[in-house]
Coordinates of C-alpha atoms in Angstrom, one line a residue:
M1217 CA -91.0 1.4 4.4
P1218 CA -89.7 4.2 2.8
W1219 CA -87.3 6.8 5.2
E1220 CA -89.6 9.7 6.2
R1221 CA -89.1 13.0 7.8
T1222 CA -91.5 15.6 8.9
L1223 CA -91.8 19.7 7.9
R1224 CA -93.6 22.2 9.7
L1225 CA -95.7 24.6 7.1
Q1226 CA -97.1 27.7 8.2
P1227 CA -99.1 29.8 6.2
G1228 CA -97.5 32.3 3.6
S1229 CA -94.2 30.5 4.0
R1230 CA -91.7 29.5 1.7
I1231 CA -89.5 26.8 2.6
H1232 CA -86.8 25.3 0.9
A1233 CA -85.7 21.5 1.5
L1234 CA -83.8 18.9 0.0
C1235 CA -85.4 15.7 -1.0
V1236 CA -83.8 12.3 -1.1
L1237 CA -85.3 10.2 -3.8
G1238 CA -87.2 7.1 -2.6
T1239 CA -88.0 9.2 0.6
H1240 CA -90.8 10.8 1.7
I1241 CA -91.7 14.2 3.3
A1242 CA -94.8 14.6 5.6
T1243 CA -96.4 17.9 6.9
D1244 CA -99.3 18.4 8.9
V1245 CA -101.6 20.0 7.0
Y1246 CA -104.4 20.8 9.7
G1247 CA -102.0 22.0 12.3
A1248 CA -100.7 24.1 9.5
A1249 CA -104.1 25.6 8.5
P1250 CA -105.0 29.4 9.4
A1251 CA -107.7 30.6 11.0
G1252 CA -110.8 30.2 8.8
A1253 CA -109.8 27.4 6.7
V1254 CA -111.9 24.4 6.1
A1255 CA -110.5 22.5 3.2
F1256 CA -107.1 22.3 1.3
G1257 CA -105.7 21.6 -2.3
V1258 CA -102.5 21.1 -3.7
K1259 CA -100.4 22.0 -7.1
H1260 CA -97.0 20.5 -7.5
T1261 CA -94.2 20.4 -10.3
E1262 CA -94.3 17.2 -12.4
G1263 CA -91.0 15.8 -10.8
V1264 CA -92.9 15.4 -7.3
N1265 CA -95.3 12.9 -6.4
V1266 CA -98.3 13.6 -3.7
E1267 CA -100.2 11.5 -1.3
V1268 CA -102.9 12.7 1.1
A1269 CA -103.9 10.8 4.1
F1270 CA -106.4 11.0 7.0
R1271 CA -105.7 9.3 10.1
G1272 CA -103.0 7.1 8.4
Q1273 CA -105.3 6.5 5.5
A1274 CA -104.2 7.4 2.2
E1275 CA -106.3 9.0 -0.2
P1276 CA -105.8 8.8 -4.1
G1277 CA -104.2 11.8 -5.8
L1278 CA -106.7 14.6 -7.3
L1279 CA -109.8 12.7 -9.2
P1280 CA -111.9 14.6 -12.0
G1281 CA -113.9 16.8 -10.4
V1282 CA -112.1 17.2 -7.0
S1283 CA -110.0 20.3 -6.6
H1284 CA -109.5 20.1 -2.8
W1285 CA -109.9 17.7 0.3
P1286 CA -111.5 18.8 3.7
L1287 CA -109.5 20.0 6.3
N1288 CA -110.0 17.3 9.0
E1289 CA -108.0 16.8 12.3
G1290 CA -105.4 14.1 11.2
A1291 CA -104.9 15.2 7.4
V1292 CA -101.3 14.7 6.6
L1293 CA -99.6 15.5 3.1
R1294 CA -96.7 13.1 2.1
F1295 CA -94.5 14.1 -1.2
S1296 CA -91.7 12.7 -2.7
M1297 CA -89.6 13.0 -5.8
N1298 CA -89.1 10.5 -8.4
R1299 CA -86.2 12.1 -10.6
A1300 CA -82.8 14.3 -9.0
S1301 CA -82.8 17.3 -9.9
T1302 CA -80.6 19.4 -12.2
E1303 CA -80.7 22.8 -10.4
V1304 CA -81.5 23.5 -6.8
N1305 CA -85.1 24.4 -5.9
D1306 CA -86.4 23.4 -9.3
N1307 CA -89.6 21.5 -8.3
K1308 CA -92.0 22.8 -5.7
V1309 CA -95.5 22.0 -3.8
I1310 CA -98.1 24.5 -3.3
V1311 CA -100.7 24.1 -0.6
I1312 CA -103.7 26.2 -0.6
F1313 CA -105.9 26.5 1.9
Y1314 CA -109.6 27.5 1.4
A1315 CA -112.5 29.2 3.3
E1316 CA -116.2 28.2 3.3
G1317 CA -117.3 28.6 -0.1
G1318 CA -114.4 27.6 -1.6
Q1319 CA -112.5 31.1 -1.3
P1320 CA -108.8 30.7 -1.4
I1321 CA -107.3 32.6 2.1
D1322 CA -103.7 31.7 2.1
Q1323 CA -101.2 29.3 0.9
A1324 CA -97.8 27.8 1.7
R1325 CA -95.2 26.9 -0.7
V1326 CA -92.2 24.1 -0.3
F1327 CA -89.3 24.4 -2.6
L1328 CA -87.5 21.0 -3.6
T1329 CA -84.1 20.0 -4.6
G1330 CA -84.2 16.5 -5.4
I1331 CA -80.9 14.3 -4.9
G1332 CA -80.3 10.8 -5.1
I1333 CA -78.2 9.0 -2.4
S1334 CA -77.5 5.2 -2.4
L1335 CA -74.6 3.2 -0.6
D1336 CA -74.2 -0.2 -2.4
V1337 CA -72.3 -2.8 -2.0
D1338 CA -72.3 -6.8 -3.3
A1339 CA -75.3 -8.1 -1.3
D1340 CA -75.8 -11.0 -3.5
R1341 CA -72.1 -11.9 -3.8
D1342 CA -71.9 -12.0 -7.6
G1343 CA -69.3 -9.7 -8.0
M1344 CA -70.9 -7.0 -9.0
V1345 CA -72.1 -3.7 -6.8
E1346 CA -76.0 -3.3 -7.8
K1347 CA -77.5 -0.2 -7.0
N1348 CA -79.9 -0.3 -4.4
N1349 CA -80.0 -3.8 -3.6
P1350 CA -82.7 -4.4 -1.0
N1351 CA -80.8 -6.8 1.0
K1352 CA -77.9 -4.4 1.2
A1353 CA -78.6 -3.9 4.9
S1354 CA -78.7 -7.2 6.3
W1355 CA -77.0 -10.8 6.1
T1356 CA -78.3 -14.1 6.5
W1357 CA -76.6 -17.9 5.8
G1358 CA -77.2 -20.6 3.5
P1359 CA -77.7 -21.4 -0.2
E1360 CA -80.7 -18.9 -0.4
G1361 CA -78.7 -16.0 2.1
H1362 CA -77.4 -12.8 0.9
G1363 CA -74.9 -10.1 2.3
A1364 CA -71.6 -8.7 1.2
I1365 CA -68.6 -10.3 2.7
L1366 CA -65.1 -8.5 3.8
L1367 CA -61.4 -10.5 3.9
V1368 CA -59.2 -9.8 6.9
T1369 CA -56.0 -8.3 5.5
C1370 CA -53.7 -10.1 7.8
D1371 CA -51.2 -11.0 5.2
R1372 CA -48.3 -8.3 3.9
D1373 CA -48.4 -7.7 -0.1
S1374 CA -45.5 -5.3 0.0
P1375 CA -42.1 -6.0 1.5
L1376 CA -42.0 -2.5 2.2
S1377 CA -44.6 -2.7 5.0
P1378 CA -43.1 -3.6 8.3
A1379 CA -46.6 -4.8 9.6
P1380 CA -49.6 -6.9 8.2
D1381 CA -51.9 -5.0 5.9
C1382 CA -54.6 -4.8 8.4
D1383 CA -52.1 -2.9 10.8
D1384 CA -51.5 -0.5 7.9
E1385 CA -53.4 2.8 7.1
R1386 CA -51.4 2.9 3.7
V1387 CA -52.1 1.2 0.0
F1388 CA -49.0 0.1 -1.5
S1389 CA -50.1 -1.7 -4.5
K1390 CA -53.0 -2.7 -6.6
E1391 CA -52.5 -5.9 -4.5
D1392 CA -53.6 -4.7 -1.7
L1393 CA -56.7 -3.6 -3.5
L1394 CA -57.5 -7.3 -4.4
D1395 CA -58.0 -8.4 -0.8
M1396 CA -60.6 -5.3 -0.3
S1397 CA -64.4 -5.3 -0.9
R1398 CA -65.8 -2.6 -2.9
M1399 CA -68.4 -0.1 -2.1
V1400 CA -70.1 2.4 -4.2
L1401 CA -71.5 5.6 -3.0
R1402 CA -74.1 6.7 -6.1
I1403 CA -75.1 10.3 -5.8
E1404 CA -77.0 12.5 -8.5
G1405 CA -78.3 15.8 -7.9
P1406 CA -77.6 19.6 -8.8
Q1407 CA -74.1 20.5 -9.5
H1408 CA -73.9 22.1 -6.0
L1409 CA -75.5 21.3 -2.8
P1410 CA -77.7 24.0 -1.3
R1411 CA -76.1 25.7 1.9
G1412 CA -76.2 23.6 5.1
Y1413 CA -76.1 20.2 3.8
E1414 CA -73.4 17.6 4.3
I1415 CA -72.9 14.1 3.2
V1416 CA -71.2 12.2 5.9
L1417 CA -69.8 8.4 5.6
Y1418 CA -69.6 7.0 8.9
V1419 CA -69.1 3.9 11.4
H1420 CA -69.8 3.2 14.9
M1421 CA -67.3 3.2 17.2
S1422 CA -67.8 -0.5 18.3
D1423 CA -67.1 -1.1 14.6
A1424 CA -64.4 1.3 14.0
D1425 CA -61.0 -1.1 14.9
K1426 CA -62.6 -4.0 13.0
V1427 CA -62.9 -2.1 9.5
G1428 CA -60.8 0.2 7.3
V1429 CA -62.2 1.9 4.2
F1430 CA -59.8 3.7 1.5
H1431 CA -60.8 6.2 -1.2
M1432 CA -59.2 7.4 -4.2
Q1433 CA -58.0 11.1 -4.3
N1434 CA -57.1 13.5 -6.9
P1435 CA -57.3 10.5 -9.8
F1436 CA -55.9 12.8 -12.3
F1437 CA -52.7 12.7 -10.7
G1438 CA -51.9 9.3 -10.4
Q1439 CA -54.0 6.7 -8.2
H1440 CA -53.7 7.7 -4.7
Y1441 CA -55.9 5.8 -2.1
V1442 CA -56.3 7.5 1.3
H1443 CA -57.6 5.9 4.7
V1444 CA -61.0 7.8 5.1
L1445 CA -62.5 5.8 7.7
G1446 CA -62.1 3.0 10.6
R1447 CA -59.6 2.6 13.4
R1448 CA -59.4 6.2 14.8
K1449 CA -61.5 7.8 12.2
L1450 CA -65.3 7.4 12.8
C1451 CA -66.6 9.7 10.1
H1452 CA -65.6 11.2 6.7
V1453 CA -67.6 14.3 4.9
V1454 CA -68.2 13.4 1.3
Q1455 CA -67.0 16.0 -1.3
Y1456 CA -70.0 16.5 -3.4
T1457 CA -69.1 16.8 -7.0
G1458 CA -72.2 17.3 -8.6
G1459 CA -74.4 15.7 -11.3
A1460 CA -74.4 11.9 -11.5
A1461 CA -71.4 10.4 -9.5
E1462 CA -70.2 7.2 -8.2
L1463 CA -67.5 7.3 -5.4
E1464 CA -65.9 4.3 -5.4
F1465 CA -64.5 3.1 -2.0
F1466 CA -62.4 -0.3 -0.7
V1467 CA -63.2 -1.7 2.7
E1468 CA -60.9 -4.4 4.5
G1469 CA -61.4 -6.5 7.5
L1470 CA -59.2 -5.7 10.4
Q1471 CA -60.4 -8.3 12.9
F1472 CA -61.7 -11.9 12.4
P1473 CA -65.0 -12.9 14.3
D1474 CA -64.1 -13.7 18.0
E1475 CA -66.1 -14.1 21.2
T1476 CA -67.1 -10.6 21.5
F1477 CA -67.5 -9.8 17.7
P1478 CA -69.8 -12.0 15.5
G1479 CA -68.3 -10.6 12.3
L1480 CA -71.1 -8.3 11.2
I1481 CA -70.1 -4.8 10.4
S1482 CA -72.2 -2.1 9.5
I1483 CA -71.3 1.6 7.4
H1484 CA -73.7 4.3 7.1
V1485 CA -74.2 7.4 4.7
S1486 CA -76.1 10.4 6.2
L1487 CA -77.3 13.3 4.6
L1488 CA -77.1 16.0 7.3
E1489 CA -78.8 19.8 7.8
T1490 CA -78.9 22.4 9.5
L1491 CA -82.1 24.4 10.7
A1492 CA -80.2 27.5 11.4
E1493 CA -77.0 29.1 11.9
G1494 CA -75.5 28.0 15.2
I1495 CA -77.8 24.7 15.2
P1496 CA -76.0 21.4 14.7
L1497 CA -76.2 19.3 12.0
S1498 CA -78.8 16.6 12.2
P1499 CA -79.5 13.5 9.9
I1500 CA -82.4 13.6 7.5
F1501 CA -81.7 10.5 5.7
T1502 CA -79.2 7.5 6.2
D1503 CA -78.6 4.3 3.8
T1504 CA -77.0 1.4 5.6
V1505 CA -74.8 -1.6 4.0
V1506 CA -73.9 -4.6 6.1
F1507 CA -70.9 -7.0 5.7
R1508 CA -70.1 -10.0 7.4
V1509 CA -66.0 -10.7 7.9
A1510 CA -65.0 -13.8 6.2
P1511 CA -64.3 -16.4 9.0
W1512 CA -60.7 -18.0 9.5
I1513 CA -60.7 -21.3 7.8
M1514 CA -58.8 -24.4 7.8
M1515 CA -58.0 -26.6 4.9
P1516 CA -57.9 -30.4 5.4
S1517 CA -55.0 -32.6 4.4
T1518 CA -57.3 -34.2 1.6
L1519 CA -57.4 -30.8 -0.6
A1520 CA -55.0 -30.8 -3.6
P1521 CA -51.7 -29.1 -2.7
E1522 CA -50.5 -26.1 -4.3
N1523 CA -47.4 -25.2 -2.9
V1524 CA -45.4 -26.7 -0.2
F1525 CA -43.1 -24.6 2.3
V1526 CA -40.2 -25.8 4.6
C1527 CA -37.7 -23.6 6.2
S1528 CA -34.0 -24.2 5.5
V1529 CA -31.7 -24.4 8.5
K1530 CA -28.4 -25.9 9.0
D1531 CA -29.4 -29.7 9.7
N1532 CA -32.0 -30.3 7.3
Y1533 CA -30.1 -30.2 3.7
L1534 CA -30.7 -33.9 3.2
Y1535 CA -34.2 -33.4 4.4
I1536 CA -34.9 -30.7 2.1
K1537 CA -33.5 -32.8 -1.1
E1538 CA -36.0 -35.5 -0.1
I1539 CA -39.0 -33.3 0.3
K1540 CA -38.1 -31.9 -3.1
N1541 CA -38.2 -35.2 -4.8
L1542 CA -41.7 -35.9 -2.9
V1543 CA -43.0 -32.5 -4.1
N1544 CA -42.0 -32.9 -7.8
K1545 CA -43.7 -36.4 -7.9
A1546 CA -46.9 -34.7 -6.6
G1547 CA -46.7 -31.7 -9.1
C1548 CA -46.6 -28.9 -7.1
D1549 CA -44.3 -26.4 -6.2
L1550 CA -41.7 -26.2 -3.5
K1551 CA -40.8 -23.0 -1.7
V1552 CA -37.8 -22.7 0.7
C1553 CA -38.0 -20.1 3.3
F1554 CA -34.2 -19.3 3.9
G1555 CA -32.3 -18.2 7.1
Y1556 CA -32.8 -14.4 6.3
I1557 CA -36.7 -14.9 6.4
N1558 CA -37.0 -17.6 9.2
R1559 CA -34.3 -16.1 11.3
G1560 CA -33.5 -20.0 12.3
D1561 CA -36.9 -21.0 13.2
R1562 CA -37.4 -24.5 11.6
W1563 CA -41.0 -24.4 12.3
M1564 CA -42.0 -21.4 10.9
Q1565 CA -42.6 -21.9 7.0
G1566 CA -44.1 -19.3 4.2
P1567 CA -43.7 -15.8 3.5
D1568 CA -46.3 -13.1 2.6
F1569 CA -49.1 -15.5 4.5
G1570 CA -51.7 -14.2 6.7
Y1571 CA -51.5 -15.0 10.0
V1572 CA -53.5 -14.8 13.5
R1573 CA -52.3 -14.1 17.0
R1574 CA -54.0 -14.7 20.1
E1575 CA -52.6 -14.4 23.6
P1576 CA -54.0 -14.5 26.9
L1577 CA -53.6 -11.5 29.2
F1578 CA -52.5 -13.1 32.2
K1579 CA -52.7 -17.1 31.6
A1580 CA -49.6 -18.7 31.0
I1581 CA -49.4 -20.6 27.4
S1582 CA -48.9 -24.2 27.0
S1583 CA -48.0 -26.5 24.1
L1584 CA -51.4 -27.1 23.5
D1585 CA -52.1 -23.4 22.4
S1586 CA -49.5 -24.3 19.4
F1587 CA -51.5 -24.8 15.8
G1588 CA -49.8 -27.8 15.8
N1589 CA -52.8 -28.7 18.2
L1590 CA -55.0 -28.2 15.3
E1591 CA -56.4 -30.6 12.8
V1592 CA -59.6 -30.3 10.5
S1593 CA -61.4 -33.1 9.2
P1594 CA -62.6 -33.4 5.5
P1595 CA -66.5 -32.7 4.7
V1596 CA -68.5 -35.0 6.9
T1597 CA -72.4 -35.6 8.0
A1598 CA -72.9 -36.5 11.6
A1599 CA -76.3 -37.0 13.2
G1600 CA -78.0 -35.9 10.4
K1601 CA -76.1 -32.5 10.3
E1602 CA -73.7 -31.7 7.4
Y1603 CA -70.4 -29.7 7.9
P1604 CA -69.4 -29.1 4.3
L1605 CA -66.3 -27.4 5.4
G1606 CA -65.3 -30.3 7.8
R1607 CA -65.0 -29.9 11.7
I1608 CA -61.7 -28.3 13.5
L1609 CA -60.2 -30.6 16.1
I1610 CA -58.5 -29.3 19.2
G1611 CA -56.7 -31.2 22.2
S1612 CA -57.4 -30.3 25.6
S1613 CA -56.8 -32.4 29.0
F1614 CA -59.1 -34.8 30.2
P1615 CA -62.3 -33.1 31.4
T1616 CA -60.9 -32.8 35.2
P1617 CA -59.8 -29.7 36.9
A1618 CA -56.1 -30.6 36.7
G1619 CA -53.9 -30.7 33.1
R1620 CA -53.1 -28.1 30.2
R1621 CA -56.0 -26.9 28.1
M1622 CA -56.1 -24.7 25.0
T1623 CA -56.0 -21.1 26.4
R1624 CA -59.6 -19.7 26.1
V1625 CA -58.8 -16.8 23.7
V1626 CA -57.5 -19.2 21.6
R1627 CA -60.3 -22.0 21.8
D1628 CA -62.8 -19.1 21.8
F1629 CA -61.7 -17.7 18.9
L1630 CA -61.6 -21.0 17.1
F1631 CA -65.6 -21.4 18.2
A1632 CA -66.5 -18.0 16.9
Q1633 CA -65.7 -18.9 13.0
K1634 CA -69.0 -20.9 13.1
V1635 CA -68.4 -22.7 9.7
Q1636 CA -65.9 -25.7 11.1
A1637 CA -67.6 -26.2 14.4
P1638 CA -64.6 -27.8 16.9
V1639 CA -64.8 -31.1 18.7
E1640 CA -62.5 -31.2 21.6
L1641 CA -60.3 -34.1 21.9
F1642 CA -58.4 -35.5 24.8
S1643 CA -54.3 -35.1 24.1
D1644 CA -52.8 -33.9 27.3
W1645 CA -51.4 -37.5 27.8
L1646 CA -49.1 -36.4 25.2
A1647 CA -45.7 -34.6 26.0
M1648 CA -46.5 -32.2 23.3
G1649 CA -50.2 -32.5 23.6
H1650 CA -50.7 -31.8 19.7
V1651 CA -53.9 -33.8 18.2
N1652 CA -51.7 -34.4 15.1
E1653 CA -49.7 -36.7 16.8
F1654 CA -52.2 -39.3 16.8
V1655 CA -54.9 -38.6 13.8
T1656 CA -54.9 -37.5 10.4
F1657 CA -56.4 -37.9 7.3
V1658 CA -55.7 -39.4 3.8
P1659 CA -57.8 -39.1 0.8
S1660 CA -59.5 -42.3 -1.1
P1661 CA -60.9 -42.9 -4.1
D1662 CA -64.5 -44.4 -2.6
A1663 CA -67.8 -42.5 -1.9
K1664 CA -66.1 -41.7 1.6
R1665 CA -63.4 -39.7 0.0
F1666 CA -61.3 -40.2 2.8
R1667 CA -60.0 -42.3 5.7
M1668 CA -58.9 -41.2 9.4
L1669 CA -55.7 -42.6 10.6
M1670 CA -54.7 -43.1 13.9
A1671 CA -51.7 -44.2 15.9
S1672 CA -52.2 -47.2 17.6
P1673 CA -50.0 -49.3 20.0
A1674 CA -52.1 -52.3 19.9
A1675 CA -51.5 -52.5 15.9
C1676 CA -47.8 -52.3 16.6
Y1677 CA -47.9 -55.3 19.2
K1678 CA -50.0 -57.3 17.0
L1679 CA -47.7 -56.6 14.3
F1680 CA -44.7 -57.7 16.5
R1681 CA -46.4 -60.7 18.0
Q1682 CA -47.1 -61.9 14.4
K1683 CA -43.6 -61.5 13.6
Q1684 CA -42.3 -63.5 16.7
K1685 CA -44.7 -66.5 15.8
E1686 CA -43.0 -66.5 12.3
G1687 CA -39.7 -66.9 14.3
L1688 CA -38.6 -63.6 13.4
G1689 CA -38.3 -62.1 17.2
E1690 CA -34.5 -61.3 16.8
A1691 CA -35.4 -58.6 13.8
T1692 CA -33.8 -55.5 15.2
M1693 CA -34.9 -51.7 15.0
F1694 CA -33.1 -48.5 14.8
K1695 CA -31.0 -49.9 11.9
G1696 CA -29.3 -46.5 10.5
Y1697 CA -31.2 -44.4 13.2
S1698 CA -29.1 -41.4 14.1
G1699 CA -30.4 -40.8 17.4
T1700 CA -28.7 -41.0 20.8
D1701 CA -29.9 -44.2 21.8
T1702 CA -28.6 -46.9 19.8
K1703 CA -28.6 -50.2 21.6
R1704 CA -29.6 -52.9 20.1
V1705 CA -33.4 -53.3 20.0
T1706 CA -35.4 -56.3 18.8
I1707 CA -39.1 -57.5 18.7
N1708 CA -38.5 -60.1 21.6
K1709 CA -37.0 -57.2 23.9
V1710 CA -40.0 -55.0 22.7
L1711 CA -42.4 -57.6 23.8
S1712 CA -40.7 -58.7 26.7
N1713 CA -40.7 -55.2 28.2
G1714 CA -43.4 -55.3 30.7
I1715 CA -43.4 -51.3 31.7
M1716 CA -43.3 -50.4 28.1
M1717 CA -46.4 -52.6 27.3
Q1718 CA -48.1 -50.9 30.6
Q1719 CA -47.4 -47.3 29.2
N1720 CA -48.6 -48.3 25.8
Q1721 CA -51.8 -50.1 27.3
Y1722 CA -52.5 -46.5 29.0
V1723 CA -51.7 -44.6 25.6
Q1724 CA -54.3 -47.0 23.7
R1725 CA -56.8 -46.2 26.0
C1726 CA -56.3 -42.7 25.6
I1727 CA -56.7 -42.9 21.8
D1728 CA -59.5 -45.1 22.3
W1729 CA -61.5 -42.7 24.3
N1730 CA -60.4 -40.0 21.3
R1731 CA -61.7 -42.8 18.7
D1732 CA -65.5 -42.8 20.4
I1733 CA -65.6 -39.0 20.2
L1734 CA -64.5 -38.7 16.4
K1735 CA -66.9 -41.9 15.2
K1736 CA -69.7 -39.6 17.0
E1737 CA -68.7 -36.2 16.1
L1738 CA -67.8 -36.8 12.5
G1739 CA -70.3 -39.8 11.4
L1740 CA -67.5 -42.5 11.3
T1741 CA -67.7 -46.3 11.6
E1742 CA -64.5 -48.8 11.9
E1743 CA -64.6 -49.2 8.1
D1744 CA -63.3 -45.5 7.9
I1745 CA -60.6 -45.7 10.3
I1746 CA -56.9 -47.1 9.9
D1747 CA -54.8 -48.1 12.6
V1748 CA -51.0 -47.1 12.1
P1749 CA -48.8 -48.9 14.2
A1750 CA -46.9 -46.7 16.8
L1751 CA -45.1 -46.9 20.3
F1752 CA -44.6 -44.7 23.2
K1753 CA -42.6 -44.1 26.2
L1754 CA -43.8 -42.1 29.3
D1755 CA -41.5 -39.1 30.6
K1756 CA -42.8 -37.8 33.8
G1757 CA -46.2 -38.9 32.8
K1758 CA -46.4 -37.8 29.4
A1759 CA -45.9 -39.9 26.3
M1760 CA -43.3 -39.3 23.5
P1761 CA -43.2 -41.3 20.5
Y1762 CA -40.5 -44.4 20.9
F1763 CA -39.9 -44.4 17.2
P1764 CA -40.6 -41.8 14.6
N1765 CA -44.6 -41.6 14.8
M1766 CA -45.8 -42.1 11.2
V1767 CA -49.0 -40.4 12.0
P1768 CA -47.9 -36.7 11.4
M1769 CA -47.2 -37.1 7.5
L1770 CA -47.3 -34.7 4.8
I1771 CA -49.8 -35.2 2.6
L1772 CA -49.9 -34.4 -1.2
S1773 CA -52.9 -36.1 -2.8
K1774 CA -51.6 -39.3 -3.7
E1775 CA -48.2 -38.9 -2.3
L1776 CA -47.2 -39.4 1.4
G1777 CA -44.2 -38.1 3.1
I1778 CA -44.1 -40.3 6.2
P1779 CA -41.8 -40.1 8.8
K1780 CA -39.1 -43.2 8.7
P1781 CA -40.1 -45.5 11.8
F1782 CA -37.0 -47.4 11.6
G1783 CA -38.5 -50.4 12.6
P1784 CA -37.7 -54.4 12.6
L1785 CA -36.0 -55.3 9.5
V1786 CA -37.2 -58.7 8.1
G1787 CA -35.7 -59.7 4.8
G1788 CA -33.7 -56.3 4.4
E1789 CA -37.3 -54.2 4.6
C1790 CA -38.5 -52.5 7.7
C1791 CA -41.8 -54.5 8.5
L1792 CA -43.5 -51.3 10.0
E1793 CA -42.8 -49.7 6.5
H1794 CA -44.0 -52.8 4.5
H1795 CA -47.4 -52.9 6.8
V1796 CA -48.4 -49.2 6.4
R1797 CA -47.9 -49.3 2.7
S1798 CA -50.1 -52.9 2.7
L1799 CA -52.8 -50.5 4.5
L1800 CA -52.4 -47.4 2.4
E1801 CA -51.7 -48.5 -1.2
P1802 CA -54.7 -50.4 -1.9
L1803 CA -56.1 -46.7 -1.6
G1804 CA -54.2 -45.5 -4.3
L1805 CA -51.6 -43.8 -2.3
R1806 CA -47.8 -43.9 -2.5
C1807 CA -45.7 -44.2 0.5
C1808 CA -42.2 -42.3 0.7
F1809 CA -40.5 -42.7 4.0
L1810 CA -38.4 -39.7 5.0
E1811 CA -35.6 -39.4 7.6
D1812 CA -36.4 -36.4 9.6
I1813 CA -34.5 -37.6 13.0
S1814 CA -31.9 -34.9 13.4
S1815 CA -33.9 -32.3 11.8
Y1816 CA -37.4 -32.8 13.6
H1817 CA -38.1 -36.0 15.5
G1818 CA -35.3 -35.1 18.1
R1819 CA -37.1 -32.0 18.7
L1820 CA -40.5 -33.6 19.4
G1821 CA -41.9 -32.8 15.8
E1822 CA -41.9 -34.9 12.6
V1823 CA -42.4 -34.3 8.8
H1824 CA -46.1 -32.7 9.4
C1825 CA -44.9 -29.9 11.8
G1826 CA -41.5 -29.0 9.4
T1827 CA -43.8 -28.3 6.3
N1828 CA -46.7 -26.1 5.6
V1829 CA -48.8 -26.6 2.6
Q1830 CA -51.0 -24.2 0.5
R1831 CA -53.8 -26.0 -0.8
R1832 CA -56.4 -25.6 -3.2
P1833 CA -59.4 -23.8 -1.6
F1834 CA -62.6 -25.5 -1.0
A1835 CA -65.1 -25.2 -4.1
F1836 CA -68.0 -25.1 -1.4
R1837 CA -68.5 -21.5 -0.7
W1838 CA -68.5 -20.9 3.2
W1839 CA -71.5 -18.3 3.2
H1840 CA -73.5 -21.6 2.2
V1841 CA -73.0 -23.2 5.4
T1842 CA -76.2 -23.2 7.9
P1843 CA -74.3 -22.9 11.4

């Protein structure tokens, strides 16, 4: 229904009013009639549309032979304008009151100035900001949905900026603008607004810390973008330029959706009017647009790589050399972050990338709060529901009061994104407690498009027993291993170690618990799972890899950078490497085993932990998801 405001008429009055195109001005004709009046008539200029209603029922316009209407209780006159004015008060409506016998006894005049105001966004997501899209003030999910989108500018496009772009109220370059959404305020009217009117852009206080709005000022003296709305600024008085104008604004998101913020932001423009000098301004028209902040989305390891990032530290020169060879085979680029950028942190990879920080106010954090405790599956369908962007996997404790859990602020943040519904797994049995230590995903050429790899002590013992039966029980592990424990270890010694076997039975039970959850929540069968041999040892009740864990691998399409396990040598070849090749190469994958003992394994990390991959984004559009 069009915006409608009321106007009070008085006999003999001359009222001046601003009429926004597409809105109605209503007046109570019966209440405004002078004594003795029994009927009324209306005259108006061409630019005005008039409608008469009795008790809410609209009457047609002046019909042939009809010059006036009876003045009954409930008679209301509505008028609107269909084009903008070129001058102030260039249109008018005259209401004439009649006595018995058709004698005119008085009249009221309304002088109108038509103005067009439309706040517009890309509501149908086609890259164009259409005028007055009917869906601009709402937001819906799904392929048939609508609504504008905002990005959170949590990166740092300019090296001159000491903080992420979302913490800065300045625009340093056009690259900043590319991260923002366009919003256009279209205004059409006379050269000057009548006295007593203002046009104001504003956000509610609850949205102010989640959005920033920039506007170009002084375009003739170079493009200079000024922060006009958001954070501490709740409103911005729009400079009226006269005639037909399109004022361009750039809007950025400052916060991702979270437990207390569903992701929707409204921006309003209002036309304000003062009734008299000394009386505060009040709105007579408001237009609203709605944005949804784009969610934080994880990219699964099955997506094609574009860039690989790794930190250069004093002890990983040879490792970086191996990574470079692997990256070249995969046809992507290697970006090395040198010491002056990483400041000695081998786990930090990638400059000029957005990041998210969530910390509890009081609770102590644990290693489960690291983003190493996050994985995401490829797209799956489970129990009849599609997850076209996959599902996030997070590690937690066994469902008891004790144990480490991901802190609630991080967990709530992940669930609030809606598009990759998280699955909670049991990872507290590990010393680091990260899900990527026992599960990952590799691409496959068949209809499933991927396989899930799981660490498996059972698969390792099965392989070792097979080699023992073949008379290879004295095959030696850890040849060339640069770790601290270099005692001679054979297959026979591993199989005769009862304590280690019991510990790995416990580990296998923990993994099997997760296996059942993943099969249910990701819609998988046993044929979709590949067991990768692994062994663990317990230290203070928590599991650590006995030899380098092959599951946290670097996946670059068909090229796999796998931690070198230093398994038993059979005929000069590591039998663990040979076995893994036999599992993965039939899928068209190529295995490259990388030595990461001194650089990462000794610090409870592997190849996957020491690298970061920028991948080609999903072709699927996240707003087509139906949460």
